[in-house]
């Protein structure tokens, strides 16, 4: 960590020196191998590898990152990995080759990052994890993580259900739509929810499968759940989009969402909040995608070699239908 910090300080010192030389009209000591990055112009360059465009949350997150890079005067190189880890690894390697100042990415799954993170570290390029974390034991492979407490989101969802069903007699059958297999939010939300309902044996998860965080996935898996299980009381979907897809399957099966089947989701993007305000969903735990401004702040800090916290968590709440109605008019995503 310390060595890396020093390396960064040195890199920045070179950048400042280069900028000064340019400003005084002297020849620049050029980075001729950086392709589209000109000889260091003093501008910070951030290489960002995004998961994909699977959900409303992701679209809002991408917009937040692009807008805040522009606002902060940071040059952004952006790559959409289309949900594939190998594409993210390729993008990160390209950023290393291009000698960007900082790399940030939202890892699609938790494991399998050590090699490429080590390559970035060896090149002296600091890495910031945004939104999703990695399971690397060596914490020096990245500077910080900025994002949500996914276990807490699952827990809040489960606690709402425990309270909602406290006077229920008999078994409450729950189906669960999981996020992308192996992703931090899918692993953690499942865990948090399971922990929250564990003390109530009448709350039973009778089916749990991935819908890959997409509307299409949520709809297709919910159709299977409905075919296989005559009595479903509750749907817990790991994001709004899968819940929205499931609504179509539930309605097509002749059931009333929000009444025959209670629906709990996570994210609180506008479409989800509308479904909640309309009484089709019953509860949403919030997960904010607006990570851009804080990320740009951190990019500036790490590039100067400043010490930053190892983990920075987003503040979030929960919503009932009434609260969704009140929040919708000013909702930013
Ligand atoms: O909840 C989901 C998205 O990683 C927190 O990814 C993010 C999740 C979000 O596809 O909608």
Coordinates of C-alpha atoms and ligand atoms in Angstrom, one line a residue:
X1 CA 0.0 0.0 0.0
X2 CA 2.7 2.4 1.1
X3 CA 4.9 1.7 -1.9
X4 CA 1.9 2.1 -4.2
X5 CA 1.1 5.4 -2.6
X6 CA 4.6 6.6 -3.2
X7 CA 4.5 5.3 -6.7
X8 CA 1.4 7.4 -7.4
X9 CA 2.9 10.4 -5.8
X10 CA 5.8 10.1 -8.1
X11 CA 3.6 9.6 -11.1
X12 CA 1.7 12.7 -10.2
X13 CA 4.8 14.6 -9.7
X14 CA 6.0 13.7 -13.2
X15 CA 2.6 14.8 -14.5
X16 CA 2.8 18.1 -12.9
X17 CA 6.3 18.6 -14.1
X18 CA 5.3 17.6 -17.6
X19 CA 2.4 20.1 -17.5
X20 CA 4.7 22.8 -16.4
X21 CA 7.1 22.1 -19.2
X22 CA 4.3 22.2 -21.7
X23 CA 3.0 25.5 -20.3
X24 CA 6.4 27.1 -20.6
X25 CA 6.7 26.0 -24.2
X26 CA 9.5 23.5 -23.6
X27 CA 9.4 20.1 -25.3
X28 CA 7.2 17.6 -23.6
X29 CA 8.7 14.3 -22.4
X30 CA 6.2 12.3 -24.4
X31 CA 4.3 9.1 -23.6
X32 CA 4.3 8.1 -27.2
X33 CA 3.0 4.6 -26.6
X34 CA -0.3 5.7 -25.0
X35 CA -2.3 5.7 -28.2
X36 CA -5.2 8.1 -27.9
X37 CA -3.9 9.6 -24.7
X38 CA -1.7 12.5 -25.6
X39 CA 1.6 13.2 -23.7
X40 CA 0.4 13.9 -20.2
X41 CA -1.7 17.0 -20.4
X42 CA -2.2 17.2 -16.6
X43 CA -5.8 16.0 -17.0
X44 CA -6.8 12.9 -15.0
X45 CA -7.9 9.9 -17.0
X46 CA -10.2 7.3 -15.5
X47 CA -10.8 3.9 -17.2
X48 CA -14.2 2.5 -16.1
X49 CA -15.4 -1.0 -16.8
X50 CA -19.2 -1.3 -16.4
X51 CA -21.0 -4.6 -15.9
X52 CA -23.5 -4.0 -18.7
X53 CA -27.0 -2.5 -19.2
X54 CA -29.1 -5.1 -17.5
X55 CA -31.4 -2.9 -15.4
X56 CA -32.8 0.5 -14.7
X57 CA -30.3 0.7 -11.8
X58 CA -27.4 0.1 -14.2
X59 CA -28.6 2.8 -16.7
X60 CA -28.9 5.3 -13.9
X61 CA -25.4 4.3 -12.6
X62 CA -23.8 4.7 -16.0
X63 CA -25.4 8.1 -16.5
X64 CA -24.2 9.2 -13.0
X65 CA -20.6 8.2 -13.8
X66 CA -20.6 9.8 -17.2
X67 CA -22.2 13.1 -16.0
X68 CA -20.0 13.4 -13.0
X69 CA -16.8 12.7 -14.9
X70 CA -17.6 15.6 -17.2
X71 CA -18.5 17.8 -14.3
X72 CA -15.2 17.0 -12.5
X73 CA -13.1 17.6 -15.7
X74 CA -12.0 14.0 -15.7
X75 CA -11.4 12.2 -19.0
X76 CA -13.5 9.0 -18.9
X77 CA -12.7 5.9 -20.9
X78 CA -15.9 3.8 -20.6
X79 CA -16.4 0.2 -21.5
X80 CA -19.7 -1.9 -21.3
X81 CA -18.8 -5.5 -20.6
X82 CA -22.2 -6.9 -21.5
X83 CA -22.3 -9.0 -18.4
X84 CA -19.1 -10.9 -19.1
X85 CA -16.2 -11.1 -16.8
X86 CA -13.7 -11.8 -19.6
X87 CA -14.8 -8.5 -21.3
X88 CA -14.1 -6.7 -18.0
X89 CA -10.6 -8.3 -17.7
X90 CA -9.8 -7.2 -21.3
X91 CA -11.0 -3.7 -20.7
X92 CA -8.9 -3.4 -17.5
X93 CA -5.8 -4.7 -19.4
X94 CA -6.4 -2.1 -22.1
X95 CA -6.6 0.6 -19.5
X96 CA -3.3 -0.6 -18.0
X97 CA -1.7 -0.4 -21.5
X98 CA -3.1 3.0 -22.1
X99 CA -1.6 4.1 -18.8
X100 CA -4.7 5.7 -17.4
X101 CA -4.3 7.4 -14.0
X102 CA -7.0 5.4 -12.2
X103 CA -9.1 2.3 -13.0
X104 CA -12.5 1.8 -11.6
X105 CA -14.9 -1.0 -12.2
X106 CA -18.0 -2.7 -11.0
X107 CA -17.1 -6.4 -10.9
X108 CA -19.9 -8.6 -12.5
X109 CA -19.0 -11.5 -10.1
X110 CA -17.0 -11.6 -6.9
X111 CA -14.2 -14.1 -7.7
X112 CA -11.5 -14.4 -10.2
X113 CA -9.9 -10.9 -10.2
X114 CA -6.6 -11.4 -8.4
X115 CA -4.4 -11.8 -11.5
X116 CA -5.6 -8.7 -13.4
X117 CA -5.7 -6.6 -10.2
X118 CA -2.1 -7.6 -9.6
X119 CA -1.2 -6.4 -13.1
X120 CA -2.8 -3.0 -12.3
X121 CA -0.9 -2.8 -9.0
X122 CA 2.4 -3.7 -10.7
X123 CA 1.8 -1.0 -13.2
X124 CA 1.3 1.5 -10.4
X125 CA -2.3 2.2 -11.3
X126 CA -4.7 2.5 -8.4
X127 CA -8.0 0.6 -8.7
X128 CA -11.4 1.6 -7.1
X129 CA -14.2 -0.9 -6.9
X130 CA -17.6 0.6 -7.3
X131 CA -21.0 -0.9 -6.6
X132 CA -19.9 -4.6 -6.3
X133 CA -17.0 -5.9 -4.4
X134 CA -14.5 -8.8 -5.0
X135 CA -13.6 -11.7 -2.7
X136 CA -9.8 -11.2 -3.0
X137 CA -8.0 -11.9 0.2
X138 CA -5.3 -9.4 -0.6
X139 CA -7.0 -6.0 0.1
X140 CA -3.9 -4.1 -1.2
X141 CA -5.1 -5.0 -4.7
X142 CA -7.6 -2.2 -4.6
X143 CA -7.7 1.2 -2.9
X144 CA -11.3 1.3 -1.8
X145 CA -14.8 0.0 -2.4
X146 CA -17.7 2.4 -2.8
X147 CA -21.2 1.1 -2.8
X148 CA -24.1 -0.4 -0.7
X149 CA -24.4 -2.9 2.1
X150 CA -26.3 -5.6 0.2
X151 CA -26.6 -7.9 3.2
X152 CA -28.5 -5.1 5.0
X153 CA -30.8 -4.6 2.0
X154 CA -31.7 -8.3 2.1
X155 CA -32.2 -8.1 5.9
X156 CA -34.5 -5.1 5.7
X157 CA -36.6 -6.9 3.1
X158 CA -36.8 -10.0 5.3
X159 CA -37.6 -8.0 8.5
X160 CA -40.5 -6.2 6.7
X161 CA -41.9 -9.6 5.8
X162 CA -41.5 -11.0 9.3
X163 CA -43.5 -8.0 10.6
X164 CA -46.1 -8.2 7.8
X165 CA -46.8 -11.8 8.4
X166 CA -46.7 -11.9 12.2
X167 CA -50.3 -12.8 12.6
X168 CA -50.3 -15.2 9.7
X169 CA -51.5 -18.7 10.5
X170 CA -50.0 -21.5 8.5
X171 CA -47.1 -21.6 6.1
X172 CA -46.1 -18.5 4.0
X173 CA -44.7 -19.7 0.7
X174 CA -41.9 -17.5 -0.7
X175 CA -40.3 -17.6 -4.1
X176 CA -37.0 -15.8 -4.6
X177 CA -35.6 -14.3 -7.9
X178 CA -31.9 -14.1 -7.4
X179 CA -29.6 -11.6 -9.2
X180 CA -26.7 -12.7 -11.4
X181 CA -25.1 -15.9 -10.1
X182 CA -21.9 -15.2 -8.3
X183 CA -22.4 -11.5 -8.0
X184 CA -22.0 -9.7 -4.7
X185 CA -25.6 -8.3 -4.6
X186 CA -27.1 -11.8 -5.3
X187 CA -25.0 -13.5 -2.7
X188 CA -25.5 -10.9 0.0
X189 CA -29.1 -10.1 -0.5
X190 CA -30.0 -13.8 -0.4
X191 CA -27.9 -14.1 2.8
X192 CA -29.4 -11.1 4.5
X193 CA -33.0 -12.2 3.7
X194 CA -32.4 -15.7 4.9
X195 CA -31.0 -14.5 8.2
X196 CA -33.9 -12.2 8.8
X197 CA -36.6 -14.8 8.3
X198 CA -34.6 -17.7 9.9
X199 CA -36.3 -17.6 13.3
X200 CA -39.7 -17.9 11.7
X201 CA -40.1 -21.5 10.4
X202 CA -43.5 -20.7 8.9
X203 CA -41.8 -18.4 6.4
X204 CA -40.6 -20.9 3.7
X205 CA -38.5 -20.2 0.6
X206 CA -40.0 -22.9 -1.7
X207 CA -38.1 -21.9 -4.8
X208 CA -35.1 -19.7 -5.5
X209 CA -33.5 -19.2 -8.9
X210 CA -31.5 -16.6 -10.8
X211 CA -33.3 -14.1 -13.2
X212 CA -30.0 -12.4 -13.9
X213 CA -31.2 -9.0 -12.7
X214 CA -33.2 -8.5 -16.0
X215 CA -37.0 -8.1 -16.7
X216 CA -37.0 -10.9 -19.2
X217 CA -35.2 -13.2 -16.7
X218 CA -37.7 -12.3 -13.9
X219 CA -40.7 -12.9 -16.2
X220 CA -39.4 -16.3 -17.5
X221 CA -38.4 -17.7 -14.1
X222 CA -41.6 -16.4 -12.4
X223 CA -43.6 -18.2 -15.1
X224 CA -41.9 -21.5 -14.1
X225 CA -42.4 -20.8 -10.4
X226 CA -46.1 -20.3 -11.0
X227 CA -46.5 -23.5 -13.0
X228 CA -44.6 -25.6 -10.5
X229 CA -46.2 -24.1 -7.3
X230 CA -50.0 -23.7 -6.9
X231 CA -49.6 -21.6 -3.7
X232 CA -47.2 -18.7 -3.8
X233 CA -47.7 -16.0 -1.2
X234 CA -44.6 -13.8 -1.5
X235 CA -42.1 -12.9 -4.2
X236 CA -38.7 -11.6 -3.0
X237 CA -36.9 -10.2 -6.1
X238 CA -33.3 -9.1 -5.8
X239 CA -34.0 -6.0 -8.0
X240 CA -36.9 -4.0 -9.3
X241 CA -36.5 -5.1 -12.9
X242 CA -37.0 -8.8 -12.1
X243 CA -40.0 -7.9 -10.0
X244 CA -41.4 -5.8 -12.9
X245 CA -40.9 -8.8 -15.3
X246 CA -42.5 -11.1 -12.8
X247 CA -45.6 -8.8 -12.6
X248 CA -46.4 -9.8 -16.2
X249 CA -46.2 -13.5 -15.4
X250 CA -48.3 -13.1 -12.3
X251 CA -51.0 -11.1 -14.1
X252 CA -51.0 -13.6 -17.0
X253 CA -51.6 -16.4 -14.5
X254 CA -54.7 -14.6 -13.3
X255 CA -53.3 -13.5 -10.0
X256 CA -53.3 -10.0 -8.6
X257 CA -49.7 -8.7 -7.8
X258 CA -49.5 -7.0 -4.4
X259 CA -52.5 -8.8 -3.1
X260 CA -52.6 -12.5 -4.0
X261 CA -48.8 -12.4 -4.1
X262 CA -46.9 -9.8 -2.0
X263 CA -43.9 -8.5 -3.8
X264 CA -40.6 -7.2 -2.2
X265 CA -37.8 -5.9 -4.3
X266 CA -34.6 -3.9 -4.1
X267 CA -33.3 -0.8 -5.8
X268 CA -36.2 1.8 -5.8
X269 CA -35.7 3.0 -9.4
X270 CA -38.5 5.1 -10.8
X271 CA -40.4 2.2 -12.5
X272 CA -40.2 0.1 -9.3
X273 CA -41.4 3.0 -7.2
X274 CA -44.3 3.5 -9.6
X275 CA -45.3 -0.2 -9.2
X276 CA -45.0 0.3 -5.4
X277 CA -47.1 3.5 -5.5
X278 CA -49.7 1.6 -7.6
X279 CA -49.9 -1.2 -5.0
X280 CA -48.4 -3.9 -7.3
X281 CA -45.3 -4.1 -5.2
X282 CA -45.5 -4.0 -1.4
X283 CA -42.0 -3.0 -0.2
X284 CA -38.7 -1.8 -1.7
X285 CA -35.3 -1.6 0.0
X286 CA -33.3 1.2 -1.6
X287 CA -30.0 0.8 -3.4
X288 CA -28.6 4.1 -4.8
X289 CA -26.9 4.0 -8.2
X290 CA -25.8 7.6 -8.0
X291 CA -22.2 6.8 -7.2
X292 CA -20.6 9.1 -9.8
X293 CA -19.9 12.3 -7.8
X294 CA -18.2 10.4 -4.9
X295 CA -16.3 8.2 -7.3
X296 CA -14.8 11.3 -9.1
X297 CA -13.9 12.7 -5.7
X298 CA -12.0 9.5 -4.8
X299 CA -10.3 9.4 -8.2
X300 CA -8.8 12.8 -7.5
X301 CA -7.8 11.8 -4.0
X302 CA -6.1 8.5 -5.0
X303 CA -4.3 10.0 -7.9
X304 CA -2.7 12.5 -5.4
X305 CA -1.8 9.6 -3.2
X306 CA -4.1 10.7 -0.4
X307 CA -5.3 8.1 2.1
X308 CA -8.9 7.1 1.8
X309 CA -11.1 4.7 3.7
X310 CA -11.1 1.1 2.6
X311 CA -14.9 0.9 2.4
X312 CA -17.4 3.7 1.7
X313 CA -21.0 2.9 2.1
X314 CA -24.0 4.6 0.5
X315 CA -26.8 5.8 2.8
X316 CA -30.2 4.2 1.9
X317 CA -33.7 3.7 3.2
X318 CA -36.8 1.6 2.5
X319 CA -40.2 2.4 1.0
X320 CA -43.8 1.4 1.5
X321 CA -46.5 2.3 -1.1
X322 CA -47.4 5.6 0.8
X323 CA -43.7 6.6 1.0
X324 CA -43.2 5.8 -2.7
X325 CA -46.1 8.1 -3.7
X326 CA -44.6 10.9 -1.7
X327 CA -41.0 10.3 -3.0
X328 CA -41.8 9.8 -6.7
X329 CA -42.2 13.4 -7.9
X330 CA -38.6 14.3 -6.8
X331 CA -37.0 10.9 -7.5
X332 CA -33.8 11.3 -9.4
X333 CA -33.5 7.8 -10.8
Ligands
LIG1 O1 -29.4 -3.9 -7.7 C1 -29.3 -4.4 -10.0 C2 -28.2 -4.3 -11.0 O2 -25.0 -4.2 -8.4 C3 -26.4 -3.0 -7.0 O3 -27.1 -4.6 -10.2 C4 -26.2 -3.5 -8.3 C5 -27.3 -4.3 -8.9 C6 -28.7 -3.7 -8.8 O4 -28.4 -4.9 -12.1 O5 -30.5 -3.8 -10.5

